[in-house]
JSON list of C-alpha atoms in Angstrom, two decimals:
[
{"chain": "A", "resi": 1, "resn": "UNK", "atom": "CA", "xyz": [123.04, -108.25, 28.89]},
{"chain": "A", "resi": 2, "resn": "UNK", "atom": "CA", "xyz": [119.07, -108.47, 28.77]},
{"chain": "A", "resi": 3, "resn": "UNK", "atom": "CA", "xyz": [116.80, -105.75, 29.61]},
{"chain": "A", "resi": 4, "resn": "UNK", "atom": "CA", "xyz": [115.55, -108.28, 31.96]},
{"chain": "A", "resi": 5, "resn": "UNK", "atom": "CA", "xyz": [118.52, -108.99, 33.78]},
{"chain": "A", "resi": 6, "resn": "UNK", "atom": "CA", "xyz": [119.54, -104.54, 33.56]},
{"chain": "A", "resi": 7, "resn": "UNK", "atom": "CA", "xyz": [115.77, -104.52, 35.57]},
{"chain": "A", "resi": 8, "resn": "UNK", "atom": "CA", "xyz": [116.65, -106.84, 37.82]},
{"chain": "A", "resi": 9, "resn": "UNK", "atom": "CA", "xyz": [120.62, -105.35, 38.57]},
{"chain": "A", "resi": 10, "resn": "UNK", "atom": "CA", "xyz": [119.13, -102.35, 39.01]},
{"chain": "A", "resi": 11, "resn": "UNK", "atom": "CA", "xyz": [115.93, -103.42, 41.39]},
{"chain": "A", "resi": 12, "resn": "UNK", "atom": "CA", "xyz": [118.54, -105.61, 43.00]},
{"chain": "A", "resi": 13, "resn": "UNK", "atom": "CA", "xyz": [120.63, -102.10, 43.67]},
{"chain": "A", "resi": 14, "resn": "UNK", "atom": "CA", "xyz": [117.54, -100.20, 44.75]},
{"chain": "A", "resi": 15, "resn": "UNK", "atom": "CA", "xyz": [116.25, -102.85, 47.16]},
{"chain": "A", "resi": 16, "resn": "UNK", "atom": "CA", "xyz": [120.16, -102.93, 49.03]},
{"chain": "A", "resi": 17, "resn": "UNK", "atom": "CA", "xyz": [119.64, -98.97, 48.92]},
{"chain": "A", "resi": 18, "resn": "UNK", "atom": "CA", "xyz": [115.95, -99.13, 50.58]},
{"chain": "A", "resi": 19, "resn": "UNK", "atom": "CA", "xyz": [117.67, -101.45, 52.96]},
{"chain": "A", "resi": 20, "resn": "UNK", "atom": "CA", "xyz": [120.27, -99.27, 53.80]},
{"chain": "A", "resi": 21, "resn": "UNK", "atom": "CA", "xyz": [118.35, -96.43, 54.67]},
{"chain": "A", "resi": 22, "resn": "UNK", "atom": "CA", "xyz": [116.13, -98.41, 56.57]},
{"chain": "A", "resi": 23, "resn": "UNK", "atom": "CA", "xyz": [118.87, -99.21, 58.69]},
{"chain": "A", "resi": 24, "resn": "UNK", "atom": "CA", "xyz": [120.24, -96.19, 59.25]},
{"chain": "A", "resi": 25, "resn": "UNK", "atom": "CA", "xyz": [116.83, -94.62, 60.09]},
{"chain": "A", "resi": 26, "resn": "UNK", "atom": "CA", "xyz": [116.21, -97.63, 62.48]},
{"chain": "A", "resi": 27, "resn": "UNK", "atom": "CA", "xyz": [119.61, -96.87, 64.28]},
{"chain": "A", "resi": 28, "resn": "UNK", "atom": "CA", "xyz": [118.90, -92.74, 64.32]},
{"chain": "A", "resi": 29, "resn": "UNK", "atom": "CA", "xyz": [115.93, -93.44, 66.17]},
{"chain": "A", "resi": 30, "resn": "UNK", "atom": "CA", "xyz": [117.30, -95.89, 68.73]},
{"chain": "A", "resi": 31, "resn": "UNK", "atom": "CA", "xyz": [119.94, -93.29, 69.35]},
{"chain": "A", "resi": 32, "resn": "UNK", "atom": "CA", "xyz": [117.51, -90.37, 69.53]},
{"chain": "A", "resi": 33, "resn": "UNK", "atom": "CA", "xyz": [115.07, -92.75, 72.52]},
{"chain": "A", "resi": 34, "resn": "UNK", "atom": "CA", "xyz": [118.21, -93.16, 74.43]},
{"chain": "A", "resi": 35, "resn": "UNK", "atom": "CA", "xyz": [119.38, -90.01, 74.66]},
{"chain": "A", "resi": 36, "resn": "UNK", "atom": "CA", "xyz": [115.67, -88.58, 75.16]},
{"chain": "A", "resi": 37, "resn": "UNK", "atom": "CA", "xyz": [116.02, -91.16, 78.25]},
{"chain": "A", "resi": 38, "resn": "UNK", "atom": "CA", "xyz": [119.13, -90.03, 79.32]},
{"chain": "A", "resi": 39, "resn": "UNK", "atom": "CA", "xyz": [117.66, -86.32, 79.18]},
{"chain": "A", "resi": 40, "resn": "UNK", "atom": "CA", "xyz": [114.61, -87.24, 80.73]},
{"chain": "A", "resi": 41, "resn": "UNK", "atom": "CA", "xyz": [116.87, -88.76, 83.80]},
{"chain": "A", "resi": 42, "resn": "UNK", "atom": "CA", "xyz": [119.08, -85.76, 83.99]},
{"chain": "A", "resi": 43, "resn": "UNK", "atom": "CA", "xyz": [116.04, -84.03, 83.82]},
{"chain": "A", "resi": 44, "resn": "UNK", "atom": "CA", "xyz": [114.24, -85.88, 86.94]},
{"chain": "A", "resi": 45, "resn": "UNK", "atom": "CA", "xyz": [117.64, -86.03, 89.38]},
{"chain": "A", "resi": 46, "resn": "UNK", "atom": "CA", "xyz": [117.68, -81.98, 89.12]},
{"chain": "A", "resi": 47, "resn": "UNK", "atom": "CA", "xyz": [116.22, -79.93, 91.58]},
{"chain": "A", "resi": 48, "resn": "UNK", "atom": "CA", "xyz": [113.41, -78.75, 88.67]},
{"chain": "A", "resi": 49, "resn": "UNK", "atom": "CA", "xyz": [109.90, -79.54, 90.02]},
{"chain": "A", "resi": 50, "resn": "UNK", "atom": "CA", "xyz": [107.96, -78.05, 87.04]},
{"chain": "A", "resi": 51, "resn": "UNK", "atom": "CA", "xyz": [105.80, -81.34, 85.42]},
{"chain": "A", "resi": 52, "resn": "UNK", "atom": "CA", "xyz": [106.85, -79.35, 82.11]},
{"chain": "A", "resi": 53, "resn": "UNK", "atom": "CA", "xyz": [110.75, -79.98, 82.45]},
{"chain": "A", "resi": 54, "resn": "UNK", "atom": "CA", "xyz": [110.41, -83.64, 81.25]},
{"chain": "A", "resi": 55, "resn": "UNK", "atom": "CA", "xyz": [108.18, -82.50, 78.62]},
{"chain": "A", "resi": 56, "resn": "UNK", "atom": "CA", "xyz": [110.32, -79.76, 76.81]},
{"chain": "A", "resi": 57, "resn": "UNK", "atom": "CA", "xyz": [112.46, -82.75, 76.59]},
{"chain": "A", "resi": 58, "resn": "UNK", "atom": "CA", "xyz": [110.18, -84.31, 74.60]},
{"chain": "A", "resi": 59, "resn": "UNK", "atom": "CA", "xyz": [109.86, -81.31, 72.85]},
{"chain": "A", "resi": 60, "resn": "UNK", "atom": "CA", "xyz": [113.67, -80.56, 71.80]},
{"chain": "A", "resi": 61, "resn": "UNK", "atom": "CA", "xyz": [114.07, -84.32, 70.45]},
{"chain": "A", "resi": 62, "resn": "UNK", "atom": "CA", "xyz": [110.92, -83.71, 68.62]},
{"chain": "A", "resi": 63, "resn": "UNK", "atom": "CA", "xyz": [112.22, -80.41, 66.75]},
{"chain": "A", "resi": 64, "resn": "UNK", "atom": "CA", "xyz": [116.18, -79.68, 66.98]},
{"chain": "A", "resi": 65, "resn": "UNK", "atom": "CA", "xyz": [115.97, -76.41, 67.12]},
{"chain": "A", "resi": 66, "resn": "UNK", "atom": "CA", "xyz": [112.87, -74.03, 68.96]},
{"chain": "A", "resi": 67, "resn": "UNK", "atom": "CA", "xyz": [111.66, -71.05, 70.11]},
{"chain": "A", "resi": 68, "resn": "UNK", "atom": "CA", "xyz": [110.48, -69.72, 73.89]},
{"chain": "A", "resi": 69, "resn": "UNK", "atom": "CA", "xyz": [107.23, -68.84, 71.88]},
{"chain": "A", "resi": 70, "resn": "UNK", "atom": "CA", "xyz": [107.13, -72.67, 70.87]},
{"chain": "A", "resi": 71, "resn": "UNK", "atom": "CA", "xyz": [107.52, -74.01, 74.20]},
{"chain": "A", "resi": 72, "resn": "UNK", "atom": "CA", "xyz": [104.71, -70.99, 75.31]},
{"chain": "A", "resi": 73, "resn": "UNK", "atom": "CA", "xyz": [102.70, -72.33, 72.29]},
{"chain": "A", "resi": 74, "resn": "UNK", "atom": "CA", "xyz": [102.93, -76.18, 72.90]},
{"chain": "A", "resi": 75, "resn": "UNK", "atom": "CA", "xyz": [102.58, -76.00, 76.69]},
{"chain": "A", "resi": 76, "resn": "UNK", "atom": "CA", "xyz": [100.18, -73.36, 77.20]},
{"chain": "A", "resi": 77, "resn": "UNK", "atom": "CA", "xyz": [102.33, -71.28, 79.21]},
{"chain": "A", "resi": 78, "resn": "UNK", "atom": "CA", "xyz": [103.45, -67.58, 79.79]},
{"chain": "A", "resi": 79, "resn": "UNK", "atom": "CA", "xyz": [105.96, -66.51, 77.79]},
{"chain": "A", "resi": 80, "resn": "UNK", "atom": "CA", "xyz": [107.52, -65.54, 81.18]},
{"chain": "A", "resi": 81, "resn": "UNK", "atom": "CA", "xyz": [107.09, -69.03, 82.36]},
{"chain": "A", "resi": 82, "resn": "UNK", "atom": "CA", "xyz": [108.39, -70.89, 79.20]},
{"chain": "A", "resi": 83, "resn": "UNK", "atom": "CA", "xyz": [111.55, -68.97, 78.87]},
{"chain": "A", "resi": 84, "resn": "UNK", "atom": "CA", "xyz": [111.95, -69.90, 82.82]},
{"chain": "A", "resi": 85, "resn": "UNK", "atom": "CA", "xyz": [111.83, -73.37, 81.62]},
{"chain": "A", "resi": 86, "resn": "UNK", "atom": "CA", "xyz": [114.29, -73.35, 78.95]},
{"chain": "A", "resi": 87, "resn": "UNK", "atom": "CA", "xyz": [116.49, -71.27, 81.13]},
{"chain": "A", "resi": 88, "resn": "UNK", "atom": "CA", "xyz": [116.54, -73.77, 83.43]},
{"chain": "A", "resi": 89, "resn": "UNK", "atom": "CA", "xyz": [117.32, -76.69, 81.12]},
{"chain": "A", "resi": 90, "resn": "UNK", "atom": "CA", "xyz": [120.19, -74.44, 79.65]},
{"chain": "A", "resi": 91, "resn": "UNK", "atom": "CA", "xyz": [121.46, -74.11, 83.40]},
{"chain": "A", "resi": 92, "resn": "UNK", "atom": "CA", "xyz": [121.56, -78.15, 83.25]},
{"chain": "A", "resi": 93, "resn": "UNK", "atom": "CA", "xyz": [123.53, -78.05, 80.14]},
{"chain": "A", "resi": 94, "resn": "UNK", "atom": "CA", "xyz": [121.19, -79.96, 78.31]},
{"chain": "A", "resi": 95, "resn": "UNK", "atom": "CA", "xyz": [120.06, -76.97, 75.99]},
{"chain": "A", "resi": 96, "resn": "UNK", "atom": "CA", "xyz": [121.55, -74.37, 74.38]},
{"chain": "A", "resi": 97, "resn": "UNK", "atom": "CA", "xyz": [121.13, -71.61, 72.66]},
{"chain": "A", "resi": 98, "resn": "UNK", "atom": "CA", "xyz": [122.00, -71.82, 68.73]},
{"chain": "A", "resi": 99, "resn": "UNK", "atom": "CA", "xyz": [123.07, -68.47, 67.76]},
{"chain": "A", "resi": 100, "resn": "UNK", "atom": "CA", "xyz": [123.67, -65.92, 70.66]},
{"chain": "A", "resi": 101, "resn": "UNK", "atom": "CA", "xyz": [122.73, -62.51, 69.38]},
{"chain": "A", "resi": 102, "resn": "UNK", "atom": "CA", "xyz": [120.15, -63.39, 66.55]},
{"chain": "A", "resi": 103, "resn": "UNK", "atom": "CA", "xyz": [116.20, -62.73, 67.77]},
{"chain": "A", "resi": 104, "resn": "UNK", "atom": "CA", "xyz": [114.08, -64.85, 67.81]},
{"chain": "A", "resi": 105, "resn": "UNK", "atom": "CA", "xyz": [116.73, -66.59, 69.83]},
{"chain": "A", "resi": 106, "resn": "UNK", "atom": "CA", "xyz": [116.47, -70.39, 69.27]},
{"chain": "A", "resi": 107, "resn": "UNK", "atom": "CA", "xyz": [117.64, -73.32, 71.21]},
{"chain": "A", "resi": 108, "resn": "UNK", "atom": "CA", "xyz": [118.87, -76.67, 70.98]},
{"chain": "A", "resi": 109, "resn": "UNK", "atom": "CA", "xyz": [119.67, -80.31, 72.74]},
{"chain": "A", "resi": 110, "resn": "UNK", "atom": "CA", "xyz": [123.42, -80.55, 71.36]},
{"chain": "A", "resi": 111, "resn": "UNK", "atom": "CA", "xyz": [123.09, -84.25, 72.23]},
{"chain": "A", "resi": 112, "resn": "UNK", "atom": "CA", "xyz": [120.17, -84.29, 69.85]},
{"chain": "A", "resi": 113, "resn": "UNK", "atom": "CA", "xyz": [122.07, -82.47, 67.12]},
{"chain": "A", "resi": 114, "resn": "UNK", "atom": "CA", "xyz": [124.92, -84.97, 67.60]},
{"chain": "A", "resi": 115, "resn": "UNK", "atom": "CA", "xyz": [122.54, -88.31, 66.69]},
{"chain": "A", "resi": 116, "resn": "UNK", "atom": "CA", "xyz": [120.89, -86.06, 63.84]},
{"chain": "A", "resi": 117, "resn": "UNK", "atom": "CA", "xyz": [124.18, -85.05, 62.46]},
{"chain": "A", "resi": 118, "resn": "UNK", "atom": "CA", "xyz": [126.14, -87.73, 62.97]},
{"chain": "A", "resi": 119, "resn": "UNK", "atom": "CA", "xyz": [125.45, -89.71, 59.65]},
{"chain": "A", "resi": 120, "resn": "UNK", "atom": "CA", "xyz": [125.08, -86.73, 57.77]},
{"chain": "A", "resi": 121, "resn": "UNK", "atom": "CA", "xyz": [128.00, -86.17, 54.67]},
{"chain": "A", "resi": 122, "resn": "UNK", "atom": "CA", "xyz": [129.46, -83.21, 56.60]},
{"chain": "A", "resi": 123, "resn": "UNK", "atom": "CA", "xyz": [129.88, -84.93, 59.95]},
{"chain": "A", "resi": 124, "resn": "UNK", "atom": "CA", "xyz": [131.61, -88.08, 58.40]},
{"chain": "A", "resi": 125, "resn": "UNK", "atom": "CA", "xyz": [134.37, -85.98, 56.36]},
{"chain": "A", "resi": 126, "resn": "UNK", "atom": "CA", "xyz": [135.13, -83.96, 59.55]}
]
């Protein structure tokens, strides 16, 4: 075989990878806006009045895993206030907290984990 026609196999193979990935990325984002939506509705048929609720939505598809100092950081709140907030989307089940026990604690949106995770080498040999 040519060099020219080892470049081209090979750019041939890369471009199929690229597109790939693309894909994939296209479809993890799809999945992530619908299940910020979903959140976001869950969110809104509660009994939570605070304008912030929808936000820290926003907020755990954004980063999967966060502190109360975050949400206190990003939404210019009391500390007292923000770890209301997250208390209150944990009461919803649509956070939780990562590692009970462990300071600073952290929380997630499992939902968000799941579309994050789902394509990753772990997930698909479990």
């Amino acid at each position: 075989m040519s060099a020219r026609g080892d470049r081209d196999a090979f750019l041939t193979f890369f471009a199929q990878g690229l597109a790939a990935a693309a894909t994939a990325t296209r479809e993890q984002m799809l999945a992530l806006a619908r299940v910020q939506e979903d959140l976001v509705e869950e969110v809104r048929a509660s009994s939570l009045s605070s304008a912030h609720a929808v936000d820290l939505v926003g907020l755990a598809v954004a980063n999967p895993s966060f502190t109360v100092r975050t949400v206190q950081a990003e939404f210019g709140l009391s500390y007292g206030r923000a770890n209301t907030l997250v208390g209150q989307l944990v009461d919803l089940g649509l956070l939780q907290l990562v590692s009970p026990g462990t300071h600073p604690r952290r929380f997630t949106a499992p939902r968000v984990l799941q579309v994050l995770l789902a394509g990753s080498p772990t997930q698909r040999s479990v």
